[in-house]
Amino acid sequence: MKSGPDAREARLRELMIVAQDGDAAAYGGFLRELTPFLRAYFRRRLQSRPDDVEDLVQETLIAVHNSRHTYDALQPVGAWLHAIARYKWVDLLRAQANREALHDPLDDDSAALLTDAEPAAAEARRDLRVLLTQLPDKQRLPIECVKIEGLSVAETAQRTGLSESAVKVGVHRGLKALAALIREGR
Amino acid sequence: MKTDELIAALAAGVEPVDRRAPERRLLLAAGGGLLLGALLMLALLGLNPALAHDAGLPMFWVKLGFVAGATVAGFFATTRLARPGAALAPAAVLVGAPFASMWLLALLALGATAPEQRVPAIMGSTWQACPINIAMLSIPTLAVALWAMRGLAPTRLRLAGAGAGLLAGALGALAYALHCPEMAAPFIGIWYALGMLVPVVAGAALGPRLLRW
């Protein structure tokens, strides 16, 4: 497999186009291939806060997922991804600036002292399953069934008593709500 | 939670997505906004009684062409701003074109007007009402266009808000053109543009707050 930027762009674009047609394997491959680049991108930009890196990687993956309908096949996929990653990074900086303006900076210092110096790689501090418990049932159940247990929409509808369209809407809104919870928790 | 688990969860059971979703969504917003703006115009201002006569004049169609051009530009710009990383230069050119043409036409018209007639050509008889009414008629579209944008993925929130404002302003001006009796190019180049600028500024101010995701 070639690994130059052009070959990578071509491969990611191909995966993304197939993923937009509903190919879960291609989509998983796309996200997996993309993740190390996101991690390196955020690590370079968050050198003073390495703990935020994996959180931001996960948040960006959710953002990519929630906006996958805005990728145009005529557009370079690298530019699309970069704009999303950059947006999430700037959003984090803005949220931090707001928080530091509001809170006693000592809070941040004590937290920094108690933080593990080398957090396990590729593991975010927040557990999305814990966050999931904060969602209403009509969003939580569809996500648990479809996204975690891997049931089909029809099976989920049968098990939860929701209609199929309610399951789809629940997954979609639930993922957006999760991203919002991550943002608030920052 | 491990990132690998998140990826597996995100990829599980994905459905096909609509690649033209930004266009579809913004077209829906533009159509709904135009309808609401037109109804508001009919309810509050009324059709221009001389519309049938005016429609026979070339300048009426220049006026309509100008606001239609601004509408197309606003639509194109918002579809670009709704997609992360899309090139914006073509949209900027498209936005500039109707305004540059209208201003050129206004300058030519002023040049051909006797000096003492120039101020009346600029002020018309409704200059005070024109920008306010266009801004008012654009409010429904601005709300709907910002809502449409929220379901997409703008990464430059101020510009995205301004783009939604341009779409709203142009559609407000389109509705207003069916009420407005003015026909002079300098009048349209100034007061119509000023009316459209109001929702652009409002959208730019609201964008960072309303469009965050």
mmCIF file of C-alpha atoms in Angstrom:
data_model
loop_
_atom_site.group_PDB
_atom_site.id
_atom_site.type_symbol
_atom_site.label_atom_id
_atom_site.label_comp_id
_atom_site.label_asym_id
_atom_site.label_seq_id
_atom_site.Cartn_x
_atom_site.Cartn_y
_atom_site.Cartn_z
ATOM 1 C CA MET A 1 0.000 0.000 0.000
ATOM 2 C CA LYS A 2 1.372 3.406 -0.930
ATOM 3 C CA SER A 3 1.469 5.929 1.864
ATOM 4 C CA GLY A 4 2.227 9.308 0.312
ATOM 5 C CA PRO A 5 -0.255 12.118 0.980
ATOM 6 C CA ASP A 6 -1.749 11.767 -2.506
ATOM 7 C CA ALA A 7 -2.272 8.037 -2.198
ATOM 8 C CA ARG A 8 -3.734 8.544 1.275
ATOM 9 C CA GLU A 9 -6.108 11.207 -0.017
ATOM 10 C CA ALA A 10 -7.229 8.950 -2.856
ATOM 11 C CA ARG A 11 -7.782 5.990 -0.528
ATOM 12 C CA LEU A 12 -9.646 7.972 2.126
ATOM 13 C CA ARG A 13 -11.823 9.573 -0.503
ATOM 14 C CA GLU A 14 -12.701 6.222 -1.998
ATOM 15 C CA LEU A 15 -13.579 4.830 1.451
ATOM 16 C CA MET A 16 -15.662 7.896 2.291
ATOM 17 C CA ILE A 17 -17.668 7.739 -0.929
ATOM 18 C CA VAL A 18 -18.508 4.079 -0.344
ATOM 19 C CA ALA A 19 -19.232 4.853 3.320
ATOM 20 C CA GLN A 20 -21.715 7.533 2.289
ATOM 21 C CA ASP A 21 -23.603 4.800 0.455
ATOM 22 C CA GLY A 22 -23.949 2.923 3.732
ATOM 23 C CA ASP A 23 -20.954 0.540 3.673
ATOM 24 C CA ALA A 24 -20.161 0.060 7.379
ATOM 25 C CA ALA A 25 -16.875 -1.805 6.792
ATOM 26 C CA ALA A 26 -15.510 0.943 4.542
ATOM 27 C CA TYR A 27 -16.703 3.546 7.004
ATOM 28 C CA GLY A 28 -15.000 1.835 9.937
ATOM 29 C CA GLY A 29 -11.838 1.599 7.842
ATOM 30 C CA PHE A 30 -12.084 5.267 7.002
ATOM 31 C CA LEU A 31 -12.393 6.297 10.644
ATOM 32 C CA ARG A 32 -9.603 3.935 11.756
ATOM 33 C CA GLU A 33 -7.242 5.187 9.071
ATOM 34 C CA LEU A 34 -8.037 8.767 9.892
ATOM 35 C CA THR A 35 -7.583 8.506 13.670
ATOM 36 C CA PRO A 36 -3.737 8.487 13.879
ATOM 37 C CA PHE A 37 -3.658 11.635 11.766
ATOM 38 C CA LEU A 38 -6.157 13.350 14.020
ATOM 39 C CA ARG A 39 -4.136 12.279 17.060
ATOM 40 C CA ALA A 40 -0.906 13.673 15.613
ATOM 41 C CA TYR A 41 -2.665 16.844 14.508
ATOM 42 C CA PHE A 42 -4.085 17.565 17.959
ATOM 43 C CA ARG A 43 -0.931 16.467 19.783
ATOM 44 C CA ARG A 44 1.064 19.076 17.874
ATOM 45 C CA ARG A 45 -1.472 21.748 18.779
ATOM 46 C CA LEU A 46 -2.131 20.782 22.403
ATOM 47 C CA GLN A 47 1.396 20.220 23.617
ATOM 48 C CA SER A 48 0.688 21.733 27.011
ATOM 49 C CA ARG A 49 -2.472 19.640 27.552
ATOM 50 C CA PRO A 50 -1.795 16.117 26.299
ATOM 51 C CA ASP A 51 -4.822 14.838 28.233
ATOM 52 C CA ASP A 52 -7.154 16.720 25.944
ATOM 53 C CA VAL A 53 -5.799 15.025 22.827
ATOM 54 C CA GLU A 54 -7.756 11.784 22.931
ATOM 55 C CA ASP A 55 -10.945 13.540 24.043
ATOM 56 C CA LEU A 56 -10.653 15.844 21.074
ATOM 57 C CA VAL A 57 -9.903 12.919 18.736
ATOM 58 C CA GLN A 58 -13.113 11.233 19.853
ATOM 59 C CA GLU A 59 -15.126 14.403 19.674
ATOM 60 C CA THR A 60 -13.852 15.021 16.149
ATOM 61 C CA LEU A 61 -14.723 11.459 15.114
ATOM 62 C CA ILE A 62 -18.285 12.086 16.288
ATOM 63 C CA ALA A 63 -18.284 15.416 14.427
ATOM 64 C CA VAL A 64 -17.078 13.695 11.248
ATOM 65 C CA HIS A 65 -19.839 11.146 11.706
ATOM 66 C CA ASN A 66 -22.553 13.740 12.275
ATOM 67 C CA SER A 67 -21.526 15.779 9.245
ATOM 68 C CA ARG A 68 -20.719 12.972 6.818
ATOM 69 C CA HIS A 69 -23.616 14.179 4.628
ATOM 70 C CA THR A 70 -21.687 17.417 3.948
ATOM 71 C CA TYR A 71 -18.765 15.753 2.151
ATOM 72 C CA ASP A 72 -18.941 16.418 -1.576
ATOM 73 C CA ALA A 73 -17.135 13.808 -3.670
ATOM 74 C CA LEU A 74 -15.718 16.568 -5.882
ATOM 75 C CA GLN A 75 -13.926 18.053 -2.897
ATOM 76 C CA PRO A 76 -10.586 16.814 -1.468
ATOM 77 C CA VAL A 77 -11.420 14.717 1.582
ATOM 78 C CA GLY A 78 -8.283 16.026 3.305
ATOM 79 C CA ALA A 79 -9.542 19.610 3.141
ATOM 80 C CA TRP A 80 -12.933 18.528 4.482
ATOM 81 C CA LEU A 81 -11.390 16.649 7.415
ATOM 82 C CA HIS A 82 -8.910 19.405 8.149
ATOM 83 C CA ALA A 83 -11.671 22.011 8.346
ATOM 84 C CA ILE A 84 -13.601 19.854 10.846
ATOM 85 C CA ALA A 85 -10.535 19.063 12.974
ATOM 86 C CA ARG A 86 -9.461 22.677 12.981
ATOM 87 C CA TYR A 87 -12.955 23.787 13.934
ATOM 88 C CA LYS A 88 -13.026 21.380 16.885
ATOM 89 C CA TRP A 89 -9.575 22.497 18.019
ATOM 90 C CA VAL A 90 -10.477 26.211 17.847
ATOM 91 C CA ASP A 91 -13.745 25.429 19.628
ATOM 92 C CA LEU A 92 -11.781 23.772 22.446
ATOM 93 C CA LEU A 93 -9.463 26.769 22.768
ATOM 94 C CA ARG A 94 -12.427 29.116 22.849
ATOM 95 C CA ALA A 95 -14.172 27.062 25.516
ATOM 96 C CA GLN A 96 -10.988 27.004 27.577
ATOM 97 C CA ALA A 97 -10.532 30.752 27.275
ATOM 98 C CA ASN A 98 -14.110 31.250 28.456
ATOM 99 C CA ARG A 99 -13.644 28.889 31.375
ATOM 100 C CA GLU A 100 -10.407 30.464 32.477
ATOM 101 C CA ALA A 101 -12.108 33.838 32.408
ATOM 102 C CA LEU A 102 -14.848 32.460 34.685
ATOM 103 C CA HIS A 103 -13.049 30.192 37.143
ATOM 104 C CA ASP A 104 -10.310 30.405 39.683
ATOM 105 C CA PRO A 105 -7.147 29.335 37.859
ATOM 106 C CA LEU A 106 -6.094 27.361 40.986
ATOM 107 C CA ASP A 107 -8.718 24.754 40.094
ATOM 108 C CA ASP A 108 -6.930 23.993 36.890
ATOM 109 C CA ASP A 109 -3.574 23.716 38.618
ATOM 110 C CA SER A 110 -4.708 21.195 41.226
ATOM 111 C CA ALA A 111 -6.356 19.126 38.521
ATOM 112 C CA ALA A 112 -3.149 19.163 36.505
ATOM 113 C CA LEU A 113 -1.151 17.891 39.484
ATOM 114 C CA LEU A 114 -3.458 14.949 40.066
ATOM 115 C CA THR A 115 -3.550 13.913 36.470
ATOM 116 C CA ASP A 116 -1.718 10.836 35.357
ATOM 117 C CA ALA A 117 1.475 11.901 33.643
ATOM 118 C CA GLU A 118 1.088 9.254 30.963
ATOM 119 C CA PRO A 119 -2.523 8.513 30.265
ATOM 120 C CA ALA A 120 -3.161 5.248 28.494
ATOM 121 C CA ALA A 121 -2.847 5.861 24.808
ATOM 122 C CA ALA A 122 -6.048 5.989 22.791
ATOM 123 C CA GLU A 123 -8.273 6.129 25.851
ATOM 124 C CA ALA A 124 -10.263 9.241 26.605
ATOM 125 C CA ARG A 125 -10.978 10.294 30.176
ATOM 126 C CA ARG A 126 -14.713 10.373 29.731
ATOM 127 C CA ASP A 127 -16.516 7.138 29.230
ATOM 128 C CA LEU A 128 -19.118 7.618 26.544
ATOM 129 C CA ARG A 129 -21.214 4.849 28.098
ATOM 130 C CA VAL A 130 -21.499 6.914 31.271
ATOM 131 C CA LEU A 131 -22.478 9.954 29.248
ATOM 132 C CA LEU A 132 -24.996 7.797 27.435
ATOM 133 C CA THR A 133 -26.921 7.287 30.684
ATOM 134 C CA GLN A 134 -27.685 11.018 30.681
ATOM 135 C CA LEU A 135 -29.642 10.796 27.437
ATOM 136 C CA PRO A 136 -33.416 10.245 27.362
ATOM 137 C CA ASP A 137 -34.484 6.635 26.687
ATOM 138 C CA LYS A 138 -35.672 7.330 23.162
ATOM 139 C CA GLN A 139 -32.101 8.336 22.232
ATOM 140 C CA ARG A 140 -30.169 6.070 24.593
ATOM 141 C CA LEU A 141 -31.909 2.804 23.645
ATOM 142 C CA PRO A 142 -31.465 3.206 19.869
ATOM 143 C CA ILE A 143 -27.768 4.043 20.321
ATOM 144 C CA GLU A 144 -27.183 1.118 22.669
ATOM 145 C CA CYS A 145 -28.934 -1.327 20.366
ATOM 146 C CA VAL A 146 -27.746 -0.117 16.963
ATOM 147 C CA LYS A 147 -24.354 1.326 17.747
ATOM 148 C CA ILE A 148 -23.083 -0.798 20.624
ATOM 149 C CA GLU A 149 -24.873 -4.134 20.330
ATOM 150 C CA GLY A 150 -24.948 -3.964 16.543
ATOM 151 C CA LEU A 151 -28.633 -4.767 16.062
ATOM 152 C CA SER A 152 -30.374 -3.674 12.881
ATOM 153 C CA VAL A 153 -32.832 -0.802 12.901
ATOM 154 C CA ALA A 154 -35.713 -3.252 12.474
ATOM 155 C CA GLU A 155 -34.548 -5.419 15.386
ATOM 156 C CA THR A 156 -34.106 -2.364 17.552
ATOM 157 C CA ALA A 157 -37.584 -1.163 16.687
ATOM 158 C CA GLN A 158 -38.982 -4.551 17.648
ATOM 159 C CA ARG A 159 -37.113 -4.703 20.932
ATOM 160 C CA THR A 160 -37.756 -1.120 22.053
ATOM 161 C CA GLY A 161 -41.263 -0.713 20.716
ATOM 162 C CA LEU A 162 -40.184 2.407 18.850
ATOM 163 C CA SER A 163 -40.943 2.848 15.160
ATOM 164 C CA GLU A 164 -38.056 2.389 12.726
ATOM 165 C CA SER A 165 -37.948 6.064 11.895
ATOM 166 C CA ALA A 166 -37.948 6.897 15.630
ATOM 167 C CA VAL A 167 -34.920 4.597 16.023
ATOM 168 C CA LYS A 168 -33.065 6.379 13.216
ATOM 169 C CA VAL A 169 -33.961 9.801 14.559
ATOM 170 C CA GLY A 170 -32.988 8.680 18.068
ATOM 171 C CA VAL A 171 -29.536 7.561 16.940
ATOM 172 C CA HIS A 172 -28.978 10.775 15.020
ATOM 173 C CA ARG A 173 -30.167 13.141 17.753
ATOM 174 C CA GLY A 174 -28.494 11.067 20.447
ATOM 175 C CA LEU A 175 -25.087 11.342 18.797
ATOM 176 C CA LYS A 176 -25.528 15.082 18.533
ATOM 177 C CA ALA A 177 -26.550 15.261 22.187
ATOM 178 C CA LEU A 178 -23.480 13.202 23.147
ATOM 179 C CA ALA A 179 -21.196 15.626 21.340
ATOM 180 C CA ALA A 180 -22.897 18.470 23.215
ATOM 181 C CA LEU A 181 -22.393 16.673 26.550
ATOM 182 C CA ILE A 182 -18.689 16.217 25.810
ATOM 183 C CA ARG A 183 -18.411 19.889 25.002
ATOM 184 C CA GLU A 184 -20.139 20.953 28.214
ATOM 185 C CA GLY A 185 -17.990 18.635 30.276
ATOM 186 C CA ARG A 186 -14.813 20.198 29.005
ATOM 187 C CA MET B 1 -13.638 4.679 26.472
ATOM 188 C CA LYS B 2 -11.211 3.461 23.894
ATOM 189 C CA THR B 3 -11.232 5.196 20.557
ATOM 190 C CA ASP B 4 -11.417 1.847 18.752
ATOM 191 C CA GLU B 5 -14.683 1.094 20.517
ATOM 192 C CA LEU B 6 -16.081 4.482 19.562
ATOM 193 C CA ILE B 7 -15.173 3.855 15.917
ATOM 194 C CA ALA B 8 -16.832 0.450 15.978
ATOM 195 C CA ALA B 9 -19.940 2.040 17.484
ATOM 196 C CA LEU B 10 -20.048 4.869 14.953
ATOM 197 C CA ALA B 11 -19.613 2.516 12.012
ATOM 198 C CA ALA B 12 -22.196 -0.008 13.203
ATOM 199 C CA GLY B 13 -25.387 0.084 11.181
ATOM 200 C CA VAL B 14 -24.598 3.200 9.151
ATOM 201 C CA GLU B 15 -27.262 4.183 6.668
ATOM 202 C CA PRO B 16 -26.652 5.765 3.267
ATOM 203 C CA VAL B 17 -26.565 9.553 3.468
ATOM 204 C CA ASP B 18 -27.951 12.129 1.067
ATOM 205 C CA ARG B 19 -24.938 13.777 -0.568
ATOM 206 C CA ARG B 20 -27.016 16.682 -1.784
ATOM 207 C CA ALA B 21 -28.368 17.349 1.709
ATOM 208 C CA PRO B 22 -26.866 20.863 1.963
ATOM 209 C CA GLU B 23 -28.460 21.940 -1.325
ATOM 210 C CA ARG B 24 -31.780 20.283 -0.527
ATOM 211 C CA ARG B 25 -31.957 21.745 2.943
ATOM 212 C CA LEU B 26 -31.031 25.273 1.900
ATOM 213 C CA LEU B 27 -33.367 25.142 -1.100
ATOM 214 C CA LEU B 28 -36.181 24.199 1.252
ATOM 215 C CA ALA B 29 -35.246 27.102 3.514
ATOM 216 C CA ALA B 30 -35.078 29.516 0.578
ATOM 217 C CA GLY B 31 -38.451 28.376 -0.773
ATOM 218 C CA GLY B 32 -40.107 28.570 2.630
ATOM 219 C CA GLY B 33 -38.509 31.932 3.335
ATOM 220 C CA LEU B 34 -39.590 33.384 -0.015
ATOM 221 C CA LEU B 35 -43.145 32.218 0.596
ATOM 222 C CA LEU B 36 -43.232 33.730 4.085
ATOM 223 C CA GLY B 37 -41.624 36.961 2.850
ATOM 224 C CA ALA B 38 -44.126 37.243 -0.017
ATOM 225 C CA LEU B 39 -47.072 36.642 2.331
ATOM 226 C CA LEU B 40 -45.688 39.244 4.735
ATOM 227 C CA MET B 41 -45.324 41.699 1.831
ATOM 228 C CA LEU B 42 -48.903 41.087 0.669
ATOM 229 C CA ALA B 43 -50.262 41.390 4.208
ATOM 230 C CA LEU B 44 -48.350 44.486 5.303
ATOM 231 C CA LEU B 45 -47.398 46.374 2.134
ATOM 232 C CA GLY B 46 -49.510 45.136 -0.757
ATOM 233 C CA LEU B 47 -48.614 44.599 -4.403
ATOM 234 C CA ASN B 48 -47.471 47.543 -6.455
ATOM 235 C CA PRO B 49 -50.728 48.711 -8.136
ATOM 236 C CA ALA B 50 -48.759 49.583 -11.273
ATOM 237 C CA LEU B 51 -47.099 46.170 -11.409
ATOM 238 C CA ALA B 52 -48.763 45.130 -14.673
ATOM 239 C CA HIS B 53 -47.588 48.329 -16.339
ATOM 240 C CA ASP B 54 -44.099 48.210 -14.771
ATOM 241 C CA ALA B 55 -43.601 44.650 -15.921
ATOM 242 C CA GLY B 56 -43.484 46.007 -19.443
ATOM 243 C CA LEU B 57 -40.446 48.153 -18.653
ATOM 244 C CA PRO B 58 -36.915 46.760 -19.073
ATOM 245 C CA MET B 59 -35.801 48.397 -15.818
ATOM 246 C CA PHE B 60 -38.295 46.305 -13.856
ATOM 247 C CA TRP B 61 -36.575 43.178 -15.123
ATOM 248 C CA VAL B 62 -33.143 44.643 -14.398
ATOM 249 C CA LYS B 63 -34.289 45.203 -10.813
ATOM 250 C CA LEU B 64 -35.674 41.683 -10.584
ATOM 251 C CA GLY B 65 -32.549 40.276 -12.245
ATOM 252 C CA PHE B 66 -30.359 42.032 -9.703
ATOM 253 C CA VAL B 67 -32.169 40.572 -6.686
ATOM 254 C CA ALA B 68 -32.470 37.177 -8.393
ATOM 255 C CA GLY B 69 -28.705 37.251 -9.016
ATOM 256 C CA ALA B 70 -28.094 38.106 -5.374
ATOM 257 C CA THR B 71 -30.397 35.213 -4.389
ATOM 258 C CA VAL B 72 -28.472 32.726 -6.515
ATOM 259 C CA ALA B 73 -25.193 34.063 -5.092
ATOM 260 C CA GLY B 74 -26.512 33.770 -1.531
ATOM 261 C CA PHE B 75 -27.700 30.232 -2.171
ATOM 262 C CA PHE B 76 -24.398 29.175 -3.698
ATOM 263 C CA ALA B 77 -22.414 30.829 -0.895
ATOM 264 C CA THR B 78 -24.452 29.103 1.832
ATOM 265 C CA THR B 79 -24.065 25.677 0.230
ATOM 266 C CA ARG B 80 -20.298 26.270 0.198
ATOM 267 C CA LEU B 81 -20.200 27.523 3.774
ATOM 268 C CA ALA B 82 -22.244 24.514 4.908
ATOM 269 C CA ARG B 83 -19.526 22.115 3.743
ATOM 270 C CA PRO B 84 -16.293 22.078 5.757
ATOM 271 C CA GLY B 85 -13.250 23.049 3.728
ATOM 272 C CA ALA B 86 -15.090 23.975 0.527
ATOM 273 C CA ALA B 87 -13.362 26.619 -1.605
ATOM 274 C CA LEU B 88 -14.995 30.010 -1.102
ATOM 275 C CA ALA B 89 -13.419 32.043 -3.918
ATOM 276 C CA PRO B 90 -16.045 31.072 -6.553
ATOM 277 C CA ALA B 91 -18.793 32.070 -4.132
ATOM 278 C CA ALA B 92 -17.131 35.440 -3.491
ATOM 279 C CA VAL B 93 -17.016 36.131 -7.237
ATOM 280 C CA LEU B 94 -20.643 35.133 -7.625
ATOM 281 C CA VAL B 95 -21.669 37.397 -4.730
ATOM 282 C CA GLY B 96 -19.727 40.313 -6.152
ATOM 283 C CA ALA B 97 -21.146 40.031 -9.679
ATOM 284 C CA PRO B 98 -24.741 41.288 -9.233
ATOM 285 C CA PHE B 99 -23.669 44.142 -6.967
ATOM 286 C CA ALA B 100 -20.796 45.243 -9.217
ATOM 287 C CA SER B 101 -23.106 45.140 -12.269
ATOM 288 C CA MET B 102 -25.832 47.099 -10.508
ATOM 289 C CA TRP B 103 -23.407 49.754 -9.295
ATOM 290 C CA LEU B 104 -21.871 50.079 -12.739
ATOM 291 C CA LEU B 105 -25.339 50.534 -14.192
ATOM 292 C CA ALA B 106 -26.130 53.108 -11.486
ATOM 293 C CA LEU B 107 -22.987 55.081 -12.317
ATOM 294 C CA LEU B 108 -23.802 55.019 -16.034
ATOM 295 C CA ALA B 109 -27.366 56.144 -15.296
ATOM 296 C CA LEU B 110 -26.148 58.964 -13.070
ATOM 297 C CA GLY B 111 -23.710 60.030 -15.769
ATOM 298 C CA ALA B 112 -26.565 60.283 -18.233
ATOM 299 C CA THR B 113 -28.748 62.225 -15.786
ATOM 300 C CA ALA B 114 -28.796 66.016 -15.646
ATOM 301 C CA PRO B 115 -26.952 67.176 -12.480
ATOM 302 C CA GLU B 116 -30.087 68.610 -10.833
ATOM 303 C CA GLN B 117 -31.914 65.310 -11.428
ATOM 304 C CA ARG B 118 -29.239 63.147 -9.794
ATOM 305 C CA VAL B 119 -30.361 63.504 -6.188
ATOM 306 C CA PRO B 120 -33.980 62.600 -7.044
ATOM 307 C CA ALA B 121 -32.681 59.580 -8.999
ATOM 308 C CA ILE B 122 -30.828 58.396 -5.915
ATOM 309 C CA MET B 123 -33.489 59.182 -3.332
ATOM 310 C CA GLY B 124 -36.582 58.258 -5.334
ATOM 311 C CA SER B 125 -39.698 58.831 -3.268
ATOM 312 C CA THR B 126 -39.456 55.806 -0.952
ATOM 313 C CA TRP B 127 -35.820 55.686 0.181
ATOM 314 C CA GLN B 128 -36.740 55.821 3.858
ATOM 315 C CA ALA B 129 -39.044 52.817 3.683
ATOM 316 C CA CYS B 130 -37.038 50.667 1.263
ATOM 317 C CA PRO B 131 -34.144 49.303 3.396
ATOM 318 C CA ILE B 132 -36.353 48.876 6.472
ATOM 319 C CA ASN B 133 -38.982 46.958 4.532
ATOM 320 C CA ILE B 134 -36.421 44.718 2.827
ATOM 321 C CA ALA B 135 -34.837 43.956 6.189
ATOM 322 C CA MET B 136 -38.257 43.225 7.698
ATOM 323 C CA LEU B 137 -39.278 40.914 4.831
ATOM 324 C CA SER B 138 -35.989 39.027 5.216
ATOM 325 C CA ILE B 139 -36.546 38.098 8.872
ATOM 326 C CA PRO B 140 -38.461 34.834 8.215
ATOM 327 C CA THR B 141 -35.876 33.653 5.677
ATOM 328 C CA LEU B 142 -33.009 34.522 8.004
ATOM 329 C CA ALA B 143 -34.548 32.388 10.749
ATOM 330 C CA VAL B 144 -35.207 29.470 8.389
ATOM 331 C CA ALA B 145 -31.797 29.736 6.687
ATOM 332 C CA LEU B 146 -29.980 29.723 10.040
ATOM 333 C CA TRP B 147 -32.027 26.694 11.036
ATOM 334 C CA ALA B 148 -31.037 24.953 7.781
ATOM 335 C CA MET B 149 -27.400 25.811 8.414
ATOM 336 C CA ARG B 150 -27.592 24.298 11.901
ATOM 337 C CA GLY B 151 -28.288 20.899 10.389
ATOM 338 C CA LEU B 152 -25.163 21.159 8.215
ATOM 339 C CA ALA B 153 -21.544 21.675 9.186
ATOM 340 C CA PRO B 154 -20.398 25.302 8.930
ATOM 341 C CA THR B 155 -16.885 25.779 10.295
ATOM 342 C CA ARG B 156 -16.673 29.534 9.712
ATOM 343 C CA LEU B 157 -19.617 30.590 11.763
ATOM 344 C CA ARG B 158 -19.548 34.331 11.194
ATOM 345 C CA LEU B 159 -19.286 33.942 7.423
ATOM 346 C CA ALA B 160 -21.923 31.212 7.439
ATOM 347 C CA GLY B 161 -24.277 33.532 9.326
ATOM 348 C CA ALA B 162 -23.521 36.334 6.865
ATOM 349 C CA GLY B 163 -24.191 33.980 3.937
ATOM 350 C CA ALA B 164 -27.555 33.012 5.420
ATOM 351 C CA GLY B 165 -28.189 36.758 5.831
ATOM 352 C CA LEU B 166 -27.409 37.429 2.160
ATOM 353 C CA LEU B 167 -29.803 34.685 1.055
ATOM 354 C CA ALA B 168 -32.450 36.130 3.373
ATOM 355 C CA GLY B 169 -31.832 39.725 2.294
ATOM 356 C CA ALA B 170 -31.951 38.882 -1.399
ATOM 357 C CA LEU B 171 -35.218 36.952 -1.012
ATOM 358 C CA GLY B 172 -36.637 39.796 1.099
ATOM 359 C CA ALA B 173 -35.677 42.196 -1.699
ATOM 360 C CA LEU B 174 -37.294 39.880 -4.249
ATOM 361 C CA ALA B 175 -40.581 40.034 -2.353
ATOM 362 C CA TYR B 176 -40.214 43.776 -1.851
ATOM 363 C CA ALA B 177 -39.582 44.363 -5.575
ATOM 364 C CA LEU B 178 -43.216 43.387 -6.224
ATOM 365 C CA HIS B 179 -44.359 46.198 -3.934
ATOM 366 C CA CYS B 180 -41.733 48.825 -4.725
ATOM 367 C CA PRO B 181 -42.518 51.418 -7.425
ATOM 368 C CA GLU B 182 -38.905 52.592 -7.868
ATOM 369 C CA MET B 183 -37.202 52.070 -11.205
ATOM 370 C CA ALA B 184 -34.001 54.138 -11.103
ATOM 371 C CA ALA B 185 -30.754 52.130 -11.110
ATOM 372 C CA PRO B 186 -29.024 54.429 -8.555
ATOM 373 C CA PHE B 187 -31.936 53.980 -6.142
ATOM 374 C CA ILE B 188 -31.820 50.186 -6.426
ATOM 375 C CA GLY B 189 -28.047 50.034 -6.264
ATOM 376 C CA ILE B 190 -28.026 51.925 -2.977
ATOM 377 C CA TRP B 191 -31.196 51.258 -1.019
ATOM 378 C CA TYR B 192 -31.781 47.659 -2.039
ATOM 379 C CA ALA B 193 -28.155 46.864 -1.235
ATOM 380 C CA LEU B 194 -28.477 48.613 2.128
ATOM 381 C CA GLY B 195 -31.647 46.654 2.928
ATOM 382 C CA MET B 196 -29.869 43.378 2.123
ATOM 383 C CA LEU B 197 -26.908 44.421 4.247
ATOM 384 C CA VAL B 198 -29.042 44.470 7.405
ATOM 385 C CA PRO B 199 -29.695 40.686 7.511
ATOM 386 C CA VAL B 200 -26.079 40.061 6.431
ATOM 387 C CA VAL B 201 -24.832 41.946 9.491
ATOM 388 C CA ALA B 202 -27.467 40.322 11.709
ATOM 389 C CA GLY B 203 -26.481 36.869 10.416
ATOM 390 C CA ALA B 204 -22.794 37.560 10.995
ATOM 391 C CA ALA B 205 -23.580 38.653 14.553
ATOM 392 C CA LEU B 206 -25.797 35.628 15.298
ATOM 393 C CA GLY B 207 -23.692 33.017 13.494
ATOM 394 C CA PRO B 208 -21.070 32.301 16.150
ATOM 395 C CA ARG B 209 -23.763 31.886 18.783
ATOM 396 C CA LEU B 210 -26.447 29.997 16.848
ATOM 397 C CA LEU B 211 -24.388 27.862 14.492
ATOM 398 C CA ARG B 212 -21.939 26.316 16.958
ATOM 399 C CA TRP B 213 -21.879 22.517 16.888
#
